[in-house]
Amino acid sequence: MIRNSKKEPTMKDIALIAGVSQATVSYVLNNSKDISEKVKNRVLGVSEELGYIPNAVARNLKKRRTNIIGIVVPDVMNSYYNEIIKHTEKITRERGYFIFTCHTMHDPDIENWYVISLIQQKVEGVIICYGLTNRECYKKLFKHNVPFVDIDDETDEDEGGVASILVNNIKGSFLAVQHFVSLGIRDICYCSEPLYNNALKDRYEGYLRAMKEFGLTVDNDMIHIASKENDYEKINLGYMATKEILSKSKPGGIFAATDQIAFGVIKRLRELKINIPEEIAVIGYDNVPFSSVISPSLTTLNQPIKTMSVQGADTLFKIINRDKNIKNRTILEPDLVIRESAPYA
């Protein structure tokens, strides 16, 4: 096996060439002590010429810091979670932290494996972007003093809950049903993935409440909630669910609990030559970027994803820095984005 025999430059090498002590090199590179501009420029110049790259592992061990933030999502292929990761990564990078992304697929064993890994890696905090199926994971983070923030879910005191960034999902579903009613649609089907977490439960609860408030009949044939045993792929879930729904009835509107499910619904309806929205209107939830370019473009509930991400990251850094000015529960409001799949009458 051929190895690169060239020795990596060290702070000792820099010190010898720059004519300063190794401690001075360390002070300059870590910006931990006032050093004259002349000496600083000489050290930095030699460092750059040698191509010196500090050993982050050794430096962090010395400081007892890792500068790593864990972010837990159920599905990295879902553009909703991609958006959260994108905004969170930008914020953490600007503060000198790295992101460790955990993709769990709602599997409680995978959730547990990742949480243990995050604890072992001595991450400085964790942002959990959905309600974990394995609730014991929260207790493990709390027991090992790993700060965490929930996005779109919340934990109780026993689970170590500190701070949550929530969206008013009950209101979101109400807005969807209200819009269907404004279009003269009263037979509204609800289509959802398994009710894994509080956000999904609230969306379903909001649908039921709104149906009742508007005096609409809730028909079990018009409710399709996938079982946990089914393949967890949301677009396919919506595609297959639409076939089952239409085998029992033909609703005037289909309310999908996520945009991904709505994409599957639209795909099936188009294949069946069912006109959207003239025959069946469709509303999704999340307002992911693709929802505006699919044909027909999707009417959907907009979640303030960037605000959720920014507040989640900011709150976590406050906890890490032991800032006492932390809001335990932040509730953000969704709004309805009207597009072609359910336009104004």
mmCIF file of C-alpha atoms in Angstrom:
data_model
loop_
_atom_site.group_PDB
_atom_site.id
_atom_site.type_symbol
_atom_site.label_atom_id
_atom_site.label_comp_id
_atom_site.label_asym_id
_atom_site.label_seq_id
_atom_site.Cartn_x
_atom_site.Cartn_y
_atom_site.Cartn_z
ATOM 1 C CA MET A 1 0.000 0.000 0.000
ATOM 2 C CA ILE A 2 1.451 3.377 -1.049
ATOM 3 C CA ARG A 3 1.203 6.092 1.564
ATOM 4 C CA ASN A 4 1.863 9.801 1.304
ATOM 5 C CA SER A 5 5.172 10.154 3.106
ATOM 6 C CA LYS A 6 5.041 13.929 3.235
ATOM 7 C CA LYS A 7 4.790 15.036 6.858
ATOM 8 C CA GLU A 8 1.886 17.313 7.715
ATOM 9 C CA PRO A 9 3.007 20.711 9.016
ATOM 10 C CA THR A 10 2.641 21.345 12.734
ATOM 11 C CA MET A 11 2.567 24.386 15.003
ATOM 12 C CA LYS A 12 6.143 23.488 15.958
ATOM 13 C CA ASP A 13 7.206 23.840 12.315
ATOM 14 C CA ILE A 14 5.483 27.226 12.082
ATOM 15 C CA ALA A 15 7.162 28.383 15.288
ATOM 16 C CA LEU A 16 10.652 27.417 14.025
ATOM 17 C CA ILE A 17 10.240 29.189 10.691
ATOM 18 C CA ALA A 18 8.514 32.263 12.158
ATOM 19 C CA GLY A 19 11.057 32.546 14.973
ATOM 20 C CA VAL A 20 8.477 32.538 17.768
ATOM 21 C CA SER A 21 7.429 30.148 20.498
ATOM 22 C CA GLN A 22 4.916 27.382 19.864
ATOM 23 C CA ALA A 23 2.647 29.023 22.446
ATOM 24 C CA THR A 24 2.649 32.254 20.406
ATOM 25 C CA VAL A 25 1.621 30.299 17.304
ATOM 26 C CA SER A 26 -1.241 28.783 19.284
ATOM 27 C CA TYR A 27 -2.358 32.204 20.533
ATOM 28 C CA VAL A 28 -2.369 33.589 16.986
ATOM 29 C CA LEU A 29 -4.182 30.663 15.351
ATOM 30 C CA ASN A 30 -6.789 30.458 18.104
ATOM 31 C CA ASN A 31 -7.064 34.235 18.464
ATOM 32 C CA SER A 32 -6.900 33.711 22.205
ATOM 33 C CA LYS A 33 -4.426 36.437 23.191
ATOM 34 C CA ASP A 34 -3.417 39.892 22.021
ATOM 35 C CA ILE A 35 -0.352 39.548 19.814
ATOM 36 C CA SER A 36 1.305 42.363 17.873
ATOM 37 C CA GLU A 37 0.177 42.735 14.270
ATOM 38 C CA LYS A 38 3.743 42.207 13.054
ATOM 39 C CA VAL A 39 4.118 38.841 14.806
ATOM 40 C CA LYS A 40 0.571 37.823 13.928
ATOM 41 C CA ASN A 41 1.108 38.501 10.218
ATOM 42 C CA ARG A 42 4.405 36.590 10.248
ATOM 43 C CA VAL A 43 2.815 33.555 11.906
ATOM 44 C CA LEU A 44 -0.217 33.591 9.608
ATOM 45 C CA GLY A 45 1.989 33.987 6.565
ATOM 46 C CA VAL A 46 4.118 30.977 7.471
ATOM 47 C CA SER A 47 1.000 28.987 8.354
ATOM 48 C CA GLU A 48 -0.532 29.697 4.953
ATOM 49 C CA GLU A 49 2.716 28.955 3.112
ATOM 50 C CA LEU A 50 3.019 25.558 4.820
ATOM 51 C CA GLY A 51 -0.658 24.779 4.249
ATOM 52 C CA TYR A 52 -1.264 24.213 7.945
ATOM 53 C CA ILE A 53 -4.786 23.055 8.919
ATOM 54 C CA PRO A 54 -5.504 22.866 12.679
ATOM 55 C CA ASN A 55 -6.549 19.519 14.131
ATOM 56 C CA ALA A 56 -10.155 20.246 15.097
ATOM 57 C CA VAL A 57 -10.486 17.066 17.154
ATOM 58 C CA ALA A 58 -7.491 17.896 19.320
ATOM 59 C CA ARG A 59 -8.548 21.520 19.651
ATOM 60 C CA ASN A 60 -12.085 20.608 20.664
ATOM 61 C CA LEU A 61 -10.871 18.026 23.168
ATOM 62 C CA LYS A 62 -8.743 20.695 24.792
ATOM 63 C CA LYS A 63 -11.681 23.113 24.880
ATOM 64 C CA ARG A 64 -14.125 20.332 25.772
ATOM 65 C CA ARG A 65 -16.301 21.488 22.879
ATOM 66 C CA THR A 66 -17.259 19.675 19.668
ATOM 67 C CA ASN A 67 -19.102 22.447 17.810
ATOM 68 C CA ILE A 68 -21.498 19.815 16.464
ATOM 69 C CA ILE A 69 -25.287 20.200 16.400
ATOM 70 C CA GLY A 70 -27.458 17.160 15.681
ATOM 71 C CA ILE A 71 -30.592 17.591 13.571
ATOM 72 C CA VAL A 72 -33.124 14.753 13.516
ATOM 73 C CA VAL A 73 -35.593 14.388 10.628
ATOM 74 C CA PRO A 74 -37.764 11.442 9.550
ATOM 75 C CA ASP A 75 -37.257 11.829 5.801
ATOM 76 C CA VAL A 76 -34.391 13.652 4.069
ATOM 77 C CA MET A 77 -36.154 13.212 0.712
ATOM 78 C CA ASN A 78 -39.086 15.338 1.900
ATOM 79 C CA SER A 79 -38.527 18.911 0.735
ATOM 80 C CA TYR A 80 -40.197 20.247 3.911
ATOM 81 C CA TYR A 81 -37.380 18.762 6.019
ATOM 82 C CA ASN A 82 -34.823 19.743 3.375
ATOM 83 C CA GLU A 83 -35.886 23.350 3.872
ATOM 84 C CA ILE A 84 -35.486 23.073 7.650
ATOM 85 C CA ILE A 85 -32.032 21.515 7.237
ATOM 86 C CA LYS A 86 -31.016 24.227 4.748
ATOM 87 C CA HIS A 87 -32.007 27.136 6.989
ATOM 88 C CA THR A 88 -30.648 25.520 10.161
ATOM 89 C CA GLU A 89 -27.328 24.636 8.531
ATOM 90 C CA LYS A 90 -26.837 28.245 7.434
ATOM 91 C CA ILE A 91 -27.432 29.581 10.937
ATOM 92 C CA THR A 92 -25.219 27.007 12.661
ATOM 93 C CA ARG A 93 -22.424 27.393 10.070
ATOM 94 C CA GLU A 94 -22.391 31.155 10.586
ATOM 95 C CA ARG A 95 -21.858 30.497 14.298
ATOM 96 C CA GLY A 96 -18.998 28.073 13.674
ATOM 97 C CA TYR A 97 -20.935 24.839 14.203
ATOM 98 C CA PHE A 98 -21.329 21.709 12.095
ATOM 99 C CA ILE A 99 -24.548 19.809 11.394
ATOM 100 C CA PHE A 100 -24.875 16.059 12.026
ATOM 101 C CA THR A 101 -28.023 14.988 10.130
ATOM 102 C CA CYS A 102 -29.995 11.955 11.336
ATOM 103 C CA HIS A 103 -32.536 10.352 8.968
ATOM 104 C CA THR A 104 -34.836 8.091 10.989
ATOM 105 C CA MET A 105 -37.785 7.114 8.716
ATOM 106 C CA HIS A 106 -40.010 7.211 11.834
ATOM 107 C CA ASP A 107 -38.363 3.943 12.928
ATOM 108 C CA PRO A 108 -38.113 3.843 16.761
ATOM 109 C CA ASP A 109 -34.994 1.645 16.655
ATOM 110 C CA ILE A 110 -33.220 3.989 14.244
ATOM 111 C CA GLU A 111 -34.258 6.950 16.400
ATOM 112 C CA ASN A 112 -32.721 5.252 19.416
ATOM 113 C CA TRP A 113 -29.521 4.406 17.507
ATOM 114 C CA TYR A 114 -29.072 7.983 16.361
ATOM 115 C CA VAL A 115 -29.774 9.471 19.786
ATOM 116 C CA ILE A 116 -27.183 7.175 21.376
ATOM 117 C CA SER A 117 -24.726 8.129 18.612
ATOM 118 C CA LEU A 118 -25.333 11.838 19.214
ATOM 119 C CA ILE A 119 -24.712 11.377 22.931
ATOM 120 C CA GLN A 120 -21.517 9.409 22.212
ATOM 121 C CA GLN A 121 -20.313 12.098 19.795
ATOM 122 C CA LYS A 122 -20.734 14.684 22.571
ATOM 123 C CA VAL A 123 -22.839 16.960 20.403
ATOM 124 C CA GLU A 124 -23.546 20.327 21.950
ATOM 125 C CA GLY A 125 -27.246 20.238 21.194
ATOM 126 C CA VAL A 126 -29.961 18.618 19.095
ATOM 127 C CA ILE A 127 -32.812 20.024 17.006
ATOM 128 C CA ILE A 128 -35.615 17.485 16.611
ATOM 129 C CA CYS A 129 -37.841 18.376 13.669
ATOM 130 C CA TYR A 130 -40.842 16.149 14.401
ATOM 131 C CA GLY A 131 -42.342 14.142 17.251
ATOM 132 C CA LEU A 132 -40.137 11.120 17.872
ATOM 133 C CA THR A 133 -41.934 7.782 17.747
ATOM 134 C CA ASN A 134 -39.631 6.480 20.474
ATOM 135 C CA ARG A 135 -40.385 8.877 23.319
ATOM 136 C CA GLU A 136 -37.660 7.312 25.497
ATOM 137 C CA CYS A 137 -35.119 9.067 23.274
ATOM 138 C CA TYR A 138 -36.060 12.418 24.781
ATOM 139 C CA LYS A 139 -35.400 11.053 28.255
ATOM 140 C CA LYS A 140 -31.955 9.804 27.194
ATOM 141 C CA LEU A 141 -30.949 13.215 25.862
ATOM 142 C CA PHE A 142 -32.203 14.836 29.059
ATOM 143 C CA LYS A 143 -30.433 12.289 31.284
ATOM 144 C CA HIS A 144 -27.113 12.897 29.522
ATOM 145 C CA ASN A 145 -27.487 16.694 29.666
ATOM 146 C CA VAL A 146 -27.749 17.160 25.910
ATOM 147 C CA PRO A 147 -29.815 20.316 25.211
ATOM 148 C CA PHE A 148 -32.540 19.884 22.624
ATOM 149 C CA VAL A 149 -35.315 21.865 20.975
ATOM 150 C CA ASP A 150 -38.496 20.463 19.418
ATOM 151 C CA ILE A 151 -39.818 21.784 16.121
ATOM 152 C CA ASP A 152 -43.478 20.947 15.413
ATOM 153 C CA ASP A 153 -43.757 18.886 18.600
ATOM 154 C CA GLU A 154 -43.357 19.288 22.340
ATOM 155 C CA THR A 155 -42.262 17.149 25.249
ATOM 156 C CA ASP A 156 -43.498 17.028 28.819
ATOM 157 C CA GLU A 157 -41.432 17.592 31.947
ATOM 158 C CA ASP A 158 -40.755 13.873 32.340
ATOM 159 C CA GLU A 159 -39.218 13.790 28.867
ATOM 160 C CA GLY A 160 -37.021 16.772 29.645
ATOM 161 C CA GLY A 161 -38.930 19.270 27.534
ATOM 162 C CA VAL A 162 -37.291 22.679 27.509
ATOM 163 C CA ALA A 163 -38.453 24.565 24.421
ATOM 164 C CA SER A 164 -40.764 23.935 21.465
ATOM 165 C CA ILE A 165 -41.398 25.761 18.207
ATOM 166 C CA LEU A 166 -44.950 24.837 17.188
ATOM 167 C CA VAL A 167 -47.348 25.607 14.355
ATOM 168 C CA ASN A 168 -51.070 25.963 14.961
ATOM 169 C CA ASN A 169 -51.954 22.855 12.928
ATOM 170 C CA ILE A 170 -55.546 22.754 14.168
ATOM 171 C CA LYS A 171 -56.091 26.216 12.704
ATOM 172 C CA GLY A 172 -54.356 25.160 9.480
ATOM 173 C CA SER A 173 -56.785 22.309 8.898
ATOM 174 C CA PHE A 174 -59.694 24.599 9.746
ATOM 175 C CA LEU A 175 -58.562 27.030 7.047
ATOM 176 C CA ALA A 176 -58.456 24.200 4.503
ATOM 177 C CA VAL A 177 -61.991 22.983 5.285
ATOM 178 C CA GLN A 178 -63.244 26.565 5.361
ATOM 179 C CA HIS A 179 -61.847 27.138 1.862
ATOM 180 C CA PHE A 180 -63.475 23.986 0.505
ATOM 181 C CA VAL A 181 -66.802 25.157 1.947
ATOM 182 C CA SER A 182 -66.348 28.586 0.346
ATOM 183 C CA LEU A 183 -66.052 26.754 -2.989
ATOM 184 C CA GLY A 184 -69.341 24.958 -2.352
ATOM 185 C CA ILE A 185 -67.581 21.658 -1.589
ATOM 186 C CA ARG A 186 -69.078 19.768 1.349
ATOM 187 C CA ASP A 187 -67.920 16.177 0.800
ATOM 188 C CA ILE A 188 -64.299 16.548 1.866
ATOM 189 C CA CYS A 189 -61.955 13.575 2.076
ATOM 190 C CA TYR A 190 -59.023 13.559 4.503
ATOM 191 C CA CYS A 191 -55.833 11.706 3.554
ATOM 192 C CA SER A 192 -52.898 11.289 5.945
ATOM 193 C CA GLU A 193 -49.830 9.281 6.767
ATOM 194 C CA PRO A 194 -49.915 7.432 10.125
ATOM 195 C CA LEU A 195 -50.552 9.781 13.054
ATOM 196 C CA TYR A 196 -47.013 9.429 14.386
ATOM 197 C CA ASN A 197 -46.810 12.721 16.224
ATOM 198 C CA ASN A 198 -48.700 15.642 17.689
ATOM 199 C CA ALA A 199 -48.519 17.720 14.490
ATOM 200 C CA LEU A 200 -50.274 15.031 12.441
ATOM 201 C CA LYS A 201 -52.766 14.382 15.229
ATOM 202 C CA ASP A 202 -53.567 18.106 15.412
ATOM 203 C CA ARG A 203 -54.088 18.329 11.649
ATOM 204 C CA TYR A 204 -56.565 15.472 11.818
ATOM 205 C CA GLU A 205 -58.249 16.966 14.889
ATOM 206 C CA GLY A 206 -58.512 20.301 13.101
ATOM 207 C CA TYR A 207 -60.214 18.628 10.144
ATOM 208 C CA LEU A 208 -62.756 16.896 12.417
ATOM 209 C CA ARG A 209 -63.496 20.091 14.356
ATOM 210 C CA ALA A 210 -63.956 22.138 11.199
ATOM 211 C CA MET A 211 -66.250 19.535 9.612
ATOM 212 C CA LYS A 212 -68.392 19.621 12.735
ATOM 213 C CA GLU A 213 -68.410 23.426 12.939
ATOM 214 C CA PHE A 214 -69.571 23.741 9.323
ATOM 215 C CA GLY A 215 -72.236 21.071 9.867
ATOM 216 C CA LEU A 216 -70.596 18.580 7.488
ATOM 217 C CA THR A 217 -70.898 14.810 7.759
ATOM 218 C CA VAL A 218 -67.718 12.916 8.597
ATOM 219 C CA ASP A 219 -67.948 9.699 6.597
ATOM 220 C CA ASN A 220 -65.423 6.974 7.455
ATOM 221 C CA ASP A 221 -65.193 6.156 3.742
ATOM 222 C CA MET A 222 -63.900 9.699 3.266
ATOM 223 C CA ILE A 223 -61.051 9.330 5.765
ATOM 224 C CA HIS A 224 -57.873 7.551 4.765
ATOM 225 C CA ILE A 225 -55.133 7.343 7.400
ATOM 226 C CA ALA A 226 -52.362 4.935 6.418
ATOM 227 C CA SER A 227 -51.344 2.197 8.832
ATOM 228 C CA LYS A 228 -47.820 2.106 10.191
ATOM 229 C CA GLU A 229 -47.202 -1.206 8.448
ATOM 230 C CA ASN A 230 -47.493 0.423 5.014
ATOM 231 C CA ASP A 231 -44.487 1.498 3.002
ATOM 232 C CA TYR A 232 -43.478 4.949 4.251
ATOM 233 C CA GLU A 233 -43.244 6.945 1.030
ATOM 234 C CA LYS A 234 -45.618 9.869 1.013
ATOM 235 C CA ILE A 235 -46.152 10.463 -2.695
ATOM 236 C CA ASN A 236 -46.883 6.781 -3.234
ATOM 237 C CA LEU A 237 -49.120 6.867 -0.158
ATOM 238 C CA GLY A 238 -51.251 9.608 -1.714
ATOM 239 C CA TYR A 239 -51.262 7.843 -5.073
ATOM 240 C CA MET A 240 -52.478 4.530 -3.616
ATOM 241 C CA ALA A 241 -54.903 6.159 -1.178
ATOM 242 C CA THR A 242 -56.671 7.999 -4.011
ATOM 243 C CA LYS A 243 -57.419 4.700 -5.730
ATOM 244 C CA GLU A 244 -58.962 3.357 -2.515
ATOM 245 C CA ILE A 245 -60.929 6.562 -1.876
ATOM 246 C CA LEU A 246 -62.421 6.599 -5.380
ATOM 247 C CA SER A 247 -63.400 2.938 -5.101
ATOM 248 C CA LYS A 248 -65.807 3.935 -2.304
ATOM 249 C CA SER A 249 -66.982 7.413 -3.304
ATOM 250 C CA LYS A 250 -66.092 10.491 -5.310
ATOM 251 C CA PRO A 251 -65.465 13.459 -3.021
ATOM 252 C CA GLY A 252 -65.608 17.057 -4.159
ATOM 253 C CA GLY A 253 -62.345 17.798 -2.372
ATOM 254 C CA ILE A 254 -59.337 15.937 -0.976
ATOM 255 C CA PHE A 255 -57.407 17.464 1.899
ATOM 256 C CA ALA A 256 -53.936 15.901 2.167
ATOM 257 C CA ALA A 257 -52.077 16.164 5.479
ATOM 258 C CA THR A 258 -48.816 16.968 3.633
ATOM 259 C CA ASP A 259 -47.876 18.339 0.223
ATOM 260 C CA GLN A 260 -46.050 15.110 -0.607
ATOM 261 C CA ILE A 261 -49.275 13.159 -0.177
ATOM 262 C CA ALA A 262 -51.106 15.751 -2.269
ATOM 263 C CA PHE A 263 -48.589 15.244 -5.097
ATOM 264 C CA GLY A 264 -49.500 11.552 -5.139
ATOM 265 C CA VAL A 265 -53.210 12.414 -5.136
ATOM 266 C CA ILE A 266 -52.785 14.761 -8.106
ATOM 267 C CA LYS A 267 -50.736 12.188 -10.013
ATOM 268 C CA ARG A 268 -53.497 9.544 -9.656
ATOM 269 C CA LEU A 269 -56.310 11.978 -10.511
ATOM 270 C CA ARG A 270 -54.529 13.120 -13.657
ATOM 271 C CA GLU A 271 -53.948 9.531 -14.761
ATOM 272 C CA LEU A 272 -57.682 8.880 -14.320
ATOM 273 C CA LYS A 273 -58.490 11.995 -16.405
ATOM 274 C CA ILE A 274 -60.308 13.566 -13.447
ATOM 275 C CA ASN A 275 -60.255 17.339 -13.818
ATOM 276 C CA ILE A 276 -58.645 19.308 -10.989
ATOM 277 C CA PRO A 277 -60.278 21.382 -9.506
ATOM 278 C CA GLU A 278 -63.509 21.161 -11.545
ATOM 279 C CA GLU A 279 -64.316 17.588 -10.462
ATOM 280 C CA ILE A 280 -62.100 17.205 -7.393
ATOM 281 C CA ALA A 281 -60.225 20.052 -5.691
ATOM 282 C CA VAL A 282 -57.031 19.304 -3.758
ATOM 283 C CA ILE A 283 -55.416 21.079 -0.813
ATOM 284 C CA GLY A 284 -52.067 20.119 0.754
ATOM 285 C CA TYR A 285 -50.130 21.183 3.822
ATOM 286 C CA ASP A 286 -46.581 22.623 4.206
ATOM 287 C CA ASN A 287 -46.099 24.763 1.077
ATOM 288 C CA VAL A 288 -42.853 23.085 0.045
ATOM 289 C CA PRO A 289 -41.121 24.685 -2.978
ATOM 290 C CA PHE A 290 -42.355 22.078 -5.492
ATOM 291 C CA SER A 291 -45.989 22.848 -4.648
ATOM 292 C CA SER A 292 -45.866 26.002 -6.769
ATOM 293 C CA VAL A 293 -44.516 24.288 -9.900
ATOM 294 C CA ILE A 294 -46.503 21.034 -9.988
ATOM 295 C CA SER A 295 -49.366 21.025 -12.501
ATOM 296 C CA PRO A 296 -51.863 22.087 -11.420
ATOM 297 C CA SER A 297 -50.068 24.174 -8.805
ATOM 298 C CA LEU A 298 -51.073 23.168 -5.296
ATOM 299 C CA THR A 299 -53.289 25.134 -2.941
ATOM 300 C CA THR A 300 -51.710 24.479 0.449
ATOM 301 C CA LEU A 301 -51.210 25.611 4.026
ATOM 302 C CA ASN A 302 -48.026 27.598 4.333
ATOM 303 C CA GLN A 303 -45.835 26.768 7.291
ATOM 304 C CA PRO A 304 -43.324 29.500 8.187
ATOM 305 C CA ILE A 305 -40.439 27.054 7.703
ATOM 306 C CA LYS A 306 -37.645 29.636 7.763
ATOM 307 C CA THR A 307 -39.012 31.251 10.938
ATOM 308 C CA MET A 308 -39.383 27.843 12.584
ATOM 309 C CA SER A 309 -35.792 26.950 11.699
ATOM 310 C CA VAL A 310 -34.333 30.287 12.801
ATOM 311 C CA GLN A 311 -36.213 30.313 16.102
ATOM 312 C CA GLY A 312 -35.349 26.664 16.726
ATOM 313 C CA ALA A 313 -31.628 27.256 16.198
ATOM 314 C CA ASP A 314 -31.598 30.521 18.146
ATOM 315 C CA THR A 315 -33.390 28.876 21.074
ATOM 316 C CA LEU A 316 -30.945 25.965 21.106
ATOM 317 C CA PHE A 317 -27.949 28.321 21.194
ATOM 318 C CA LYS A 318 -29.558 30.212 24.066
ATOM 319 C CA ILE A 319 -29.884 26.949 25.992
ATOM 320 C CA ILE A 320 -26.282 25.992 25.194
ATOM 321 C CA ASN A 321 -25.078 29.404 26.377
ATOM 322 C CA ARG A 322 -27.299 29.195 29.475
ATOM 323 C CA ASP A 323 -29.310 32.234 28.525
ATOM 324 C CA LYS A 324 -32.209 32.568 30.962
ATOM 325 C CA ASN A 325 -34.350 34.469 28.457
ATOM 326 C CA ILE A 326 -35.858 31.381 26.805
ATOM 327 C CA LYS A 327 -39.461 31.060 25.721
ATOM 328 C CA ASN A 328 -40.610 27.519 26.435
ATOM 329 C CA ARG A 329 -43.407 27.450 23.879
ATOM 330 C CA THR A 330 -43.611 29.410 20.648
ATOM 331 C CA ILE A 331 -46.699 28.984 18.445
ATOM 332 C CA LEU A 332 -46.559 30.182 14.833
ATOM 333 C CA GLU A 333 -49.584 30.636 12.588
ATOM 334 C CA PRO A 334 -50.081 29.002 9.166
ATOM 335 C CA ASP A 335 -51.826 30.682 6.262
ATOM 336 C CA LEU A 336 -53.579 29.378 3.160
ATOM 337 C CA VAL A 337 -51.845 29.818 -0.208
ATOM 338 C CA ILE A 338 -54.429 29.720 -3.016
ATOM 339 C CA ARG A 339 -53.294 28.133 -6.293
ATOM 340 C CA GLU A 340 -54.780 26.178 -9.207
ATOM 341 C CA SER A 341 -55.750 22.933 -7.432
ATOM 342 C CA ALA A 342 -58.405 24.792 -5.379
ATOM 343 C CA PRO A 343 -58.671 28.371 -6.622
ATOM 344 C CA TYR A 344 -61.127 31.009 -5.545
ATOM 345 C CA ALA A 345 -64.597 30.452 -6.957
#
